[in-house]
């Protein structure tokens, strides 16, 4: 089964047709820079341009960097506030002329990792954390997703909002060494472990590509590994989540 997967991010909107049974891109991904400001209309037009690029006529699955319930965007931490209350699923369907399913970006990246990547065949509590402009989370129990978990938004006692303290954007802004950043991330992981006792933590998003640089500084009770599908997880999972019969979530 082939579905067009689209990953809407803060800097790029990326997509490719995906074989959702195998979890593989069928062509190289196509990327269009996210319009600035990323207004509802400008982003919807870009999603339509991406579908047009592939001359797509079938189903589309989309990952979006916010809480998404039944197609409606509910939060806007790192995106234009105008998105709140928008039925993005309906809007993208109108713009592309294709059936669309839309879910939180970290949830769909997690779906890809749990089905095809670092979490494959793993039972118990698996937590996927995406490290990028913000911190996204996908929580799974025995392969089943609990949607919109938003663990980037827990409050750290001394440091405030977790994603503002440990995101990749903050690491760059504060010019932290990998060791300094890992020390911050350990504070966050300790809090997460206190709340969830995960069996496995998978680190995804842009920050996961540099795992080898900070791995030795991380301290967790749970096993912690980098995502295997890296850049492609968001696209593969977005497509996979639009085909519920073949994904575990
Ligand atoms: C948003 C999440 C999103 C994460 C990663 C956070 O700011 O609240 O919904 O998954 O960023 O994009």
PDB file of C-alpha atoms and ligand atoms in Angstrom:
ATOM      1  CA  UNK A   1       0.000   0.000   0.000  1.00  0.00           C
ATOM      2  CA  UNK A   2       1.346   3.413  -1.020  1.00  0.00           C
ATOM      3  CA  UNK A   3       0.599   6.618   0.883  1.00  0.00           C
ATOM      4  CA  UNK A   4       2.169  10.051   0.549  1.00  0.00           C
ATOM      5  CA  UNK A   5       3.848  10.900   3.861  1.00  0.00           C
ATOM      6  CA  UNK A   6       4.321  14.572   4.715  1.00  0.00           C
ATOM      7  CA  UNK A   7       6.260  15.931   7.696  1.00  0.00           C
ATOM      8  CA  UNK A   8       5.458  19.559   8.504  1.00  0.00           C
ATOM      9  CA  UNK A   9       8.374  21.093  10.409  1.00  0.00           C
ATOM     10  CA  UNK A  10       9.449  24.540  11.537  1.00  0.00           C
ATOM     11  CA  UNK A  11      12.045  24.957   8.789  1.00  0.00           C
ATOM     12  CA  UNK A  12      11.023  22.441   6.129  1.00  0.00           C
ATOM     13  CA  UNK A  13       7.963  20.611   4.825  1.00  0.00           C
ATOM     14  CA  UNK A  14       9.143  17.246   3.554  1.00  0.00           C
ATOM     15  CA  UNK A  15       7.392  14.391   1.836  1.00  0.00           C
ATOM     16  CA  UNK A  16       7.675  11.237  -0.220  1.00  0.00           C
ATOM     17  CA  UNK A  17       5.469   8.353  -1.295  1.00  0.00           C
ATOM     18  CA  UNK A  18       5.876   5.516   1.219  1.00  0.00           C
ATOM     19  CA  UNK A  19       5.390   1.764   0.987  1.00  0.00           C
ATOM     20  CA  UNK A  20       3.638   1.507   4.355  1.00  0.00           C
ATOM     21  CA  UNK A  21       3.917  -2.277   4.550  1.00  0.00           C
ATOM     22  CA  UNK A  22       7.704  -2.156   4.303  1.00  0.00           C
ATOM     23  CA  UNK A  23       8.233   1.263   5.880  1.00  0.00           C
ATOM     24  CA  UNK A  24      10.302   2.533   2.972  1.00  0.00           C
ATOM     25  CA  UNK A  25      10.330   5.657   0.843  1.00  0.00           C
ATOM     26  CA  UNK A  26       9.503   4.894  -2.771  1.00  0.00           C
ATOM     27  CA  UNK A  27      11.335   7.964  -4.121  1.00  0.00           C
ATOM     28  CA  UNK A  28      13.816  10.428  -2.616  1.00  0.00           C
ATOM     29  CA  UNK A  29      12.053  12.885  -0.333  1.00  0.00           C
ATOM     30  CA  UNK A  30      11.140  16.340  -1.588  1.00  0.00           C
ATOM     31  CA  UNK A  31      11.612  19.339   0.708  1.00  0.00           C
ATOM     32  CA  UNK A  32      10.114  22.808   0.489  1.00  0.00           C
ATOM     33  CA  UNK A  33      11.176  25.461   3.007  1.00  0.00           C
ATOM     34  CA  UNK A  34       8.425  26.268   5.475  1.00  0.00           C
ATOM     35  CA  UNK A  35       6.999  29.666   4.511  1.00  0.00           C
ATOM     36  CA  UNK A  36       7.711  32.450   6.994  1.00  0.00           C
ATOM     37  CA  UNK A  37       5.496  33.463   8.624  1.00  0.00           C
ATOM     38  CA  UNK A  38       4.055  29.935   8.664  1.00  0.00           C
ATOM     39  CA  UNK A  39       0.457  31.075   8.439  1.00  0.00           C
ATOM     40  CA  UNK A  40      -2.342  28.567   7.957  1.00  0.00           C
ATOM     41  CA  UNK A  41      -2.846  29.518   4.311  1.00  0.00           C
ATOM     42  CA  UNK A  42       0.866  29.604   3.412  1.00  0.00           C
ATOM     43  CA  UNK A  43       1.544  26.179   4.970  1.00  0.00           C
ATOM     44  CA  UNK A  44      -1.580  24.640   3.418  1.00  0.00           C
ATOM     45  CA  UNK A  45      -0.494  25.941   0.007  1.00  0.00           C
ATOM     46  CA  UNK A  46       2.962  24.405   0.549  1.00  0.00           C
ATOM     47  CA  UNK A  47       1.452  21.038   1.492  1.00  0.00           C
ATOM     48  CA  UNK A  48      -0.603  21.229  -1.721  1.00  0.00           C
ATOM     49  CA  UNK A  49       2.550  22.093  -3.716  1.00  0.00           C
ATOM     50  CA  UNK A  50       4.287  19.034  -2.255  1.00  0.00           C
ATOM     51  CA  UNK A  51       1.393  16.757  -3.261  1.00  0.00           C
ATOM     52  CA  UNK A  52       1.412  18.393  -6.691  1.00  0.00           C
ATOM     53  CA  UNK A  53       5.172  17.749  -6.995  1.00  0.00           C
ATOM     54  CA  UNK A  54       4.428  14.012  -6.777  1.00  0.00           C
ATOM     55  CA  UNK A  55       1.221  14.427  -8.840  1.00  0.00           C
ATOM     56  CA  UNK A  56      -0.392  12.589  -5.935  1.00  0.00           C
ATOM     57  CA  UNK A  57      -3.964  11.317  -6.229  1.00  0.00           C
ATOM     58  CA  UNK A  58      -4.237   8.896  -3.282  1.00  0.00           C
ATOM     59  CA  UNK A  59      -4.237   9.001   0.504  1.00  0.00           C
ATOM     60  CA  UNK A  60      -1.955  11.392   2.390  1.00  0.00           C
ATOM     61  CA  UNK A  61      -0.660  11.065   5.969  1.00  0.00           C
ATOM     62  CA  UNK A  62       0.702  14.147   7.633  1.00  0.00           C
ATOM     63  CA  UNK A  63       2.758  14.791  10.786  1.00  0.00           C
ATOM     64  CA  UNK A  64       2.262  18.191  12.412  1.00  0.00           C
ATOM     65  CA  UNK A  65       4.242  19.819  15.272  1.00  0.00           C
ATOM     66  CA  UNK A  66       1.364  20.342  17.699  1.00  0.00           C
ATOM     67  CA  UNK A  67      -1.354  18.503  19.591  1.00  0.00           C
ATOM     68  CA  UNK A  68      -3.775  17.259  16.931  1.00  0.00           C
ATOM     69  CA  UNK A  69      -7.112  15.770  17.942  1.00  0.00           C
ATOM     70  CA  UNK A  70      -9.426  14.389  15.282  1.00  0.00           C
ATOM     71  CA  UNK A  71      -7.728  16.541  12.639  1.00  0.00           C
ATOM     72  CA  UNK A  72      -7.933  19.766  14.648  1.00  0.00           C
ATOM     73  CA  UNK A  73      -4.754  21.576  15.776  1.00  0.00           C
ATOM     74  CA  UNK A  74      -5.050  22.345  19.484  1.00  0.00           C
ATOM     75  CA  UNK A  75      -1.738  23.940  20.484  1.00  0.00           C
ATOM     76  CA  UNK A  76       0.916  26.180  18.937  1.00  0.00           C
ATOM     77  CA  UNK A  77       4.183  26.210  20.900  1.00  0.00           C
ATOM     78  CA  UNK A  78       6.563  26.547  17.969  1.00  0.00           C
ATOM     79  CA  UNK A  79       4.120  27.398  15.183  1.00  0.00           C
ATOM     80  CA  UNK A  80       1.913  30.349  14.224  1.00  0.00           C
ATOM     81  CA  UNK A  81      -0.829  30.850  16.833  1.00  0.00           C
ATOM     82  CA  UNK A  82      -3.374  31.097  14.002  1.00  0.00           C
ATOM     83  CA  UNK A  83      -3.287  27.293  13.765  1.00  0.00           C
ATOM     84  CA  UNK A  84      -5.138  26.789  17.050  1.00  0.00           C
ATOM     85  CA  UNK A  85      -8.626  25.480  16.307  1.00  0.00           C
ATOM     86  CA  UNK A  86      -7.880  24.881  12.606  1.00  0.00           C
ATOM     87  CA  UNK A  87      -9.122  21.608  11.167  1.00  0.00           C
ATOM     88  CA  UNK A  88      -5.864  20.998   9.313  1.00  0.00           C
ATOM     89  CA  UNK A  89      -7.013  17.586   8.144  1.00  0.00           C
ATOM     90  CA  UNK A  90     -10.004  19.060   6.348  1.00  0.00           C
ATOM     91  CA  UNK A  91      -8.036  22.040   5.044  1.00  0.00           C
ATOM     92  CA  UNK A  92      -5.207  19.908   3.594  1.00  0.00           C
ATOM     93  CA  UNK A  93      -7.795  17.560   2.053  1.00  0.00           C
ATOM     94  CA  UNK A  94      -9.503  20.507   0.357  1.00  0.00           C
ATOM     95  CA  UNK A  95      -6.207  21.957  -0.880  1.00  0.00           C
ATOM     96  CA  UNK A  96      -4.797  18.671  -2.204  1.00  0.00           C
ATOM     97  CA  UNK A  97      -8.042  17.030  -3.331  1.00  0.00           C
ATOM     98  CA  UNK A  98      -6.886  13.872  -1.515  1.00  0.00           C
ATOM     99  CA  UNK A  99      -8.038  12.157   1.700  1.00  0.00           C
ATOM    100  CA  UNK A 100      -5.722  13.290   4.516  1.00  0.00           C
ATOM    101  CA  UNK A 101      -5.031  12.041   8.025  1.00  0.00           C
ATOM    102  CA  UNK A 102      -3.025  14.248  10.328  1.00  0.00           C
ATOM    103  CA  UNK A 103      -1.344  13.428  13.632  1.00  0.00           C
ATOM    104  CA  UNK A 104       1.280  14.854  15.997  1.00  0.00           C
ATOM    105  CA  UNK A 105       4.781  14.759  14.447  1.00  0.00           C
ATOM    106  CA  UNK A 106       6.487  12.933  17.334  1.00  0.00           C
ATOM    107  CA  UNK A 107       3.666  10.383  17.518  1.00  0.00           C
ATOM    108  CA  UNK A 108       4.125   9.496  13.852  1.00  0.00           C
ATOM    109  CA  UNK A 109       7.945   9.445  14.076  1.00  0.00           C
ATOM    110  CA  UNK A 110       7.413   7.059  16.991  1.00  0.00           C
ATOM    111  CA  UNK A 111       5.062   4.885  14.969  1.00  0.00           C
ATOM    112  CA  UNK A 112       7.780   4.499  12.331  1.00  0.00           C
ATOM    113  CA  UNK A 113      10.459   3.650  14.912  1.00  0.00           C
ATOM    114  CA  UNK A 114       8.269   1.195  16.796  1.00  0.00           C
ATOM    115  CA  UNK A 115       7.149  -0.544  13.657  1.00  0.00           C
ATOM    116  CA  UNK A 116      10.308  -0.462  11.547  1.00  0.00           C
ATOM    117  CA  UNK A 117      13.197   1.010  13.540  1.00  0.00           C
ATOM    118  CA  UNK A 118      14.829   0.967  16.959  1.00  0.00           C
ATOM    119  CA  UNK A 119      11.616  -0.089  18.745  1.00  0.00           C
ATOM    120  CA  UNK A 120      10.745  -2.966  16.457  1.00  0.00           C
ATOM    121  CA  UNK A 121       9.442  -6.033  18.289  1.00  0.00           C
ATOM    122  CA  UNK A 122       9.938  -4.330  21.663  1.00  0.00           C
ATOM    123  CA  UNK A 123       7.324  -4.868  24.349  1.00  0.00           C
ATOM    124  CA  UNK A 124       6.697  -2.773  27.448  1.00  0.00           C
ATOM    125  CA  UNK A 125       6.815   1.012  27.671  1.00  0.00           C
ATOM    126  CA  UNK A 126       8.735   2.620  24.816  1.00  0.00           C
ATOM    127  CA  UNK A 127       9.186   6.377  24.764  1.00  0.00           C
ATOM    128  CA  UNK A 128      10.309   8.170  21.615  1.00  0.00           C
ATOM    129  CA  UNK A 129      11.649  11.690  22.206  1.00  0.00           C
ATOM    130  CA  UNK A 130      12.334  13.950  19.231  1.00  0.00           C
ATOM    131  CA  UNK A 131      14.987  16.590  19.787  1.00  0.00           C
ATOM    132  CA  UNK A 132      14.624  19.599  17.496  1.00  0.00           C
ATOM    133  CA  UNK A 133      13.172  23.104  17.711  1.00  0.00           C
ATOM    134  CA  UNK A 134      11.081  21.699  20.541  1.00  0.00           C
ATOM    135  CA  UNK A 135      10.944  18.310  22.277  1.00  0.00           C
ATOM    136  CA  UNK A 136       8.295  15.941  20.963  1.00  0.00           C
ATOM    137  CA  UNK A 137       7.219  12.657  22.523  1.00  0.00           C
ATOM    138  CA  UNK A 138       5.558   9.459  21.386  1.00  0.00           C
ATOM    139  CA  UNK A 139       4.542   7.027  24.135  1.00  0.00           C
ATOM    140  CA  UNK A 140       3.902   3.351  23.367  1.00  0.00           C
ATOM    141  CA  UNK A 141       2.869   0.362  25.415  1.00  0.00           C
ATOM    142  CA  UNK A 142       3.354  -2.996  23.731  1.00  0.00           C
ATOM    143  CA  UNK A 143       3.435  -1.177  20.395  1.00  0.00           C
ATOM    144  CA  UNK A 144       0.231   0.797  20.965  1.00  0.00           C
ATOM    145  CA  UNK A 145       0.429   4.593  20.916  1.00  0.00           C
ATOM    146  CA  UNK A 146      -1.002   6.903  23.579  1.00  0.00           C
ATOM    147  CA  UNK A 147      -1.427  10.013  21.386  1.00  0.00           C
ATOM    148  CA  UNK A 148      -0.426  13.610  22.125  1.00  0.00           C
ATOM    149  CA  UNK A 149       1.657  12.840  25.201  1.00  0.00           C
ATOM    150  CA  UNK A 150       3.593  16.194  25.004  1.00  0.00           C
ATOM    151  CA  UNK A 151       6.382  15.292  27.434  1.00  0.00           C
ATOM    152  CA  UNK A 152       8.446  18.188  26.104  1.00  0.00           C
ATOM    153  CA  UNK A 153       6.091  20.336  28.148  1.00  0.00           C
ATOM    154  CA  UNK A 154       6.775  19.012  31.620  1.00  0.00           C
ATOM    155  CA  UNK A 155       8.048  21.638  34.069  1.00  0.00           C
ATOM    156  CA  UNK A 156      11.489  21.058  35.544  1.00  0.00           C
ATOM    157  CA  UNK A 157      11.614  22.289  39.106  1.00  0.00           C
ATOM    158  CA  UNK A 158      14.574  24.667  38.787  1.00  0.00           C
ATOM    159  CA  UNK A 159      14.628  25.195  35.033  1.00  0.00           C
ATOM    160  CA  UNK A 160      11.046  25.665  33.864  1.00  0.00           C
ATOM    161  CA  UNK A 161       9.612  24.289  30.623  1.00  0.00           C
ATOM    162  CA  UNK A 162      11.619  21.213  29.595  1.00  0.00           C
ATOM    163  CA  UNK A 163      11.679  21.876  25.862  1.00  0.00           C
ATOM    164  CA  UNK A 164      13.009  25.392  26.379  1.00  0.00           C
ATOM    165  CA  UNK A 165      15.836  23.978  28.528  1.00  0.00           C
ATOM    166  CA  UNK A 166      16.948  20.943  26.508  1.00  0.00           C
ATOM    167  CA  UNK A 167      15.870  21.348  22.867  1.00  0.00           C
ATOM    168  CA  UNK A 168      18.412  21.307  20.055  1.00  0.00           C
ATOM    169  CA  UNK A 169      17.482  24.925  19.331  1.00  0.00           C
ATOM    170  CA  UNK A 170      18.445  25.858  22.927  1.00  0.00           C
ATOM    171  CA  UNK A 171      21.715  23.919  22.685  1.00  0.00           C
ATOM    172  CA  UNK A 172      22.653  26.005  19.665  1.00  0.00           C
ATOM    173  CA  UNK A 173      21.353  29.289  21.106  1.00  0.00           C
ATOM    174  CA  UNK A 174      23.230  28.829  24.409  1.00  0.00           C
ATOM    175  CA  UNK A 175      26.300  27.480  22.583  1.00  0.00           C
ATOM    176  CA  UNK A 176      26.427  24.391  24.846  1.00  0.00           C
ATOM    177  CA  UNK A 177      29.049  21.677  24.428  1.00  0.00           C
ATOM    178  CA  UNK A 178      27.622  18.190  23.960  1.00  0.00           C
ATOM    179  CA  UNK A 179      28.630  17.379  27.543  1.00  0.00           C
ATOM    180  CA  UNK A 180      26.897  20.486  28.903  1.00  0.00           C
ATOM    181  CA  UNK A 181      23.804  19.730  26.873  1.00  0.00           C
ATOM    182  CA  UNK A 182      23.810  16.057  28.000  1.00  0.00           C
ATOM    183  CA  UNK A 183      23.987  17.204  31.627  1.00  0.00           C
ATOM    184  CA  UNK A 184      20.842  19.246  31.063  1.00  0.00           C
ATOM    185  CA  UNK A 185      19.200  16.380  29.227  1.00  0.00           C
ATOM    186  CA  UNK A 186      19.980  14.064  32.158  1.00  0.00           C
ATOM    187  CA  UNK A 187      17.926  16.333  34.438  1.00  0.00           C
ATOM    188  CA  UNK A 188      15.049  15.974  32.011  1.00  0.00           C
ATOM    189  CA  UNK A 189      15.481  12.209  31.602  1.00  0.00           C
ATOM    190  CA  UNK A 190      15.530  11.713  35.382  1.00  0.00           C
ATOM    191  CA  UNK A 191      12.164  13.469  35.634  1.00  0.00           C
ATOM    192  CA  UNK A 192      10.762  11.442  32.740  1.00  0.00           C
ATOM    193  CA  UNK A 193      11.956   8.198  34.319  1.00  0.00           C
ATOM    194  CA  UNK A 194      10.357   9.168  37.612  1.00  0.00           C
ATOM    195  CA  UNK A 195       7.022   9.632  35.859  1.00  0.00           C
ATOM    196  CA  UNK A 196       7.007   6.795  33.329  1.00  0.00           C
ATOM    197  CA  UNK A 197       9.633   4.115  34.075  1.00  0.00           C
ATOM    198  CA  UNK A 198      10.109   3.386  30.387  1.00  0.00           C
ATOM    199  CA  UNK A 199      11.807   0.149  29.291  1.00  0.00           C
ATOM    200  CA  UNK A 200      13.333   1.793  26.249  1.00  0.00           C
ATOM    201  CA  UNK A 201      13.938   5.423  25.270  1.00  0.00           C
ATOM    202  CA  UNK A 202      14.516   6.197  21.588  1.00  0.00           C
ATOM    203  CA  UNK A 203      15.990   9.578  20.699  1.00  0.00           C
ATOM    204  CA  UNK A 204      14.832  10.959  17.351  1.00  0.00           C
ATOM    205  CA  UNK A 205      14.721  14.305  15.552  1.00  0.00           C
ATOM    206  CA  UNK A 206      17.715  16.361  14.385  1.00  0.00           C
ATOM    207  CA  UNK A 207      19.563  15.937  17.709  1.00  0.00           C
ATOM    208  CA  UNK A 208      19.572  12.151  17.382  1.00  0.00           C
ATOM    209  CA  UNK A 209      21.980  12.268  14.443  1.00  0.00           C
ATOM    210  CA  UNK A 210      24.719  13.396  16.841  1.00  0.00           C
ATOM    211  CA  UNK A 211      24.016  10.620  19.395  1.00  0.00           C
ATOM    212  CA  UNK A 212      27.637   9.397  19.300  1.00  0.00           C
ATOM    213  CA  UNK A 213      28.814  12.819  20.509  1.00  0.00           C
ATOM    214  CA  UNK A 214      26.866  12.735  23.793  1.00  0.00           C
ATOM    215  CA  UNK A 215      25.963   9.078  24.351  1.00  0.00           C
ATOM    216  CA  UNK A 216      28.753   8.566  26.934  1.00  0.00           C
ATOM    217  CA  UNK A 217      27.390  11.439  29.087  1.00  0.00           C
ATOM    218  CA  UNK A 218      23.799  10.202  29.280  1.00  0.00           C
ATOM    219  CA  UNK A 219      22.565   8.594  32.481  1.00  0.00           C
ATOM    220  CA  UNK A 220      19.369   6.565  32.477  1.00  0.00           C
ATOM    221  CA  UNK A 221      17.968   3.492  34.133  1.00  0.00           C
ATOM    222  CA  UNK A 222      16.301   2.533  30.861  1.00  0.00           C
ATOM    223  CA  UNK A 223      18.115   1.496  27.736  1.00  0.00           C
ATOM    224  CA  UNK A 224      18.532   4.567  25.528  1.00  0.00           C
ATOM    225  CA  UNK A 225      19.244   4.335  21.793  1.00  0.00           C
ATOM    226  CA  UNK A 226      19.181   6.632  18.748  1.00  0.00           C
ATOM    227  CA  UNK A 227      16.362   6.406  16.222  1.00  0.00           C
ATOM    228  CA  UNK A 228      17.205   4.245  13.233  1.00  0.00           C
ATOM    229  CA  UNK A 229      15.120   5.939  10.571  1.00  0.00           C
ATOM    230  CA  UNK A 230      16.505   9.427  11.336  1.00  0.00           C
ATOM    231  CA  UNK A 231      15.220  11.978   8.801  1.00  0.00           C
ATOM    232  CA  UNK A 232      12.754   9.566   7.300  1.00  0.00           C
ATOM    233  CA  UNK A 233      10.833   8.568  10.447  1.00  0.00           C
ATOM    234  CA  UNK A 234       8.471  11.560  10.263  1.00  0.00           C
ATOM    235  CA  UNK A 235       7.509  10.827   6.664  1.00  0.00           C
ATOM    236  CA  UNK A 236       7.263   7.034   7.033  1.00  0.00           C
ATOM    237  CA  UNK A 237       5.240   7.299  10.238  1.00  0.00           C
ATOM    238  CA  UNK A 238       2.939   9.988   8.858  1.00  0.00           C
ATOM    239  CA  UNK A 239       2.092   7.673   5.976  1.00  0.00           C
ATOM    240  CA  UNK A 240       1.855   4.643   8.276  1.00  0.00           C
ATOM    241  CA  UNK A 241      -0.539   6.387  10.639  1.00  0.00           C
ATOM    242  CA  UNK A 242      -2.859   7.018   7.709  1.00  0.00           C
ATOM    243  CA  UNK A 243      -3.096   3.259   7.116  1.00  0.00           C
ATOM    244  CA  UNK A 244      -4.271   1.956  10.493  1.00  0.00           C
ATOM    245  CA  UNK A 245      -4.614  -1.615   9.306  1.00  0.00           C
ATOM    246  CA  UNK A 246      -0.855  -1.960   8.853  1.00  0.00           C
ATOM    247  CA  UNK A 247       0.490  -0.084  11.861  1.00  0.00           C
ATOM    248  CA  UNK A 248       0.443  -1.072  15.484  1.00  0.00           C
ATOM    249  CA  UNK A 249      -0.823   2.288  16.715  1.00  0.00           C
TER     250      UNK A 249
HETATM  251  C1  LIG B   1       4.970  20.590  20.411  1.00  0.00           C
HETATM  252  C2  LIG B   1       4.753  19.125  20.117  1.00  0.00           C
HETATM  253  C3  LIG B   1       5.680  18.660  19.037  1.00  0.00           C
HETATM  254  C4  LIG B   1       7.107  19.007  19.375  1.00  0.00           C
HETATM  255  C5  LIG B   1       8.070  18.621  18.271  1.00  0.00           C
HETATM  256  C6  LIG B   1       6.431  20.831  20.704  1.00  0.00           C
HETATM  257  O1  LIG B   1       6.655  22.183  20.921  1.00  0.00           O
HETATM  258  O2  LIG B   1       4.195  21.009  21.494  1.00  0.00           O
HETATM  259  O3  LIG B   1       3.413  18.913  19.760  1.00  0.00           O
HETATM  260  O4  LIG B   1       5.550  17.275  18.867  1.00  0.00           O
HETATM  261  O5  LIG B   1       7.238  20.392  19.610  1.00  0.00           O
HETATM  262  O6  LIG B   1       7.795  19.252  17.073  1.00  0.00           O
END
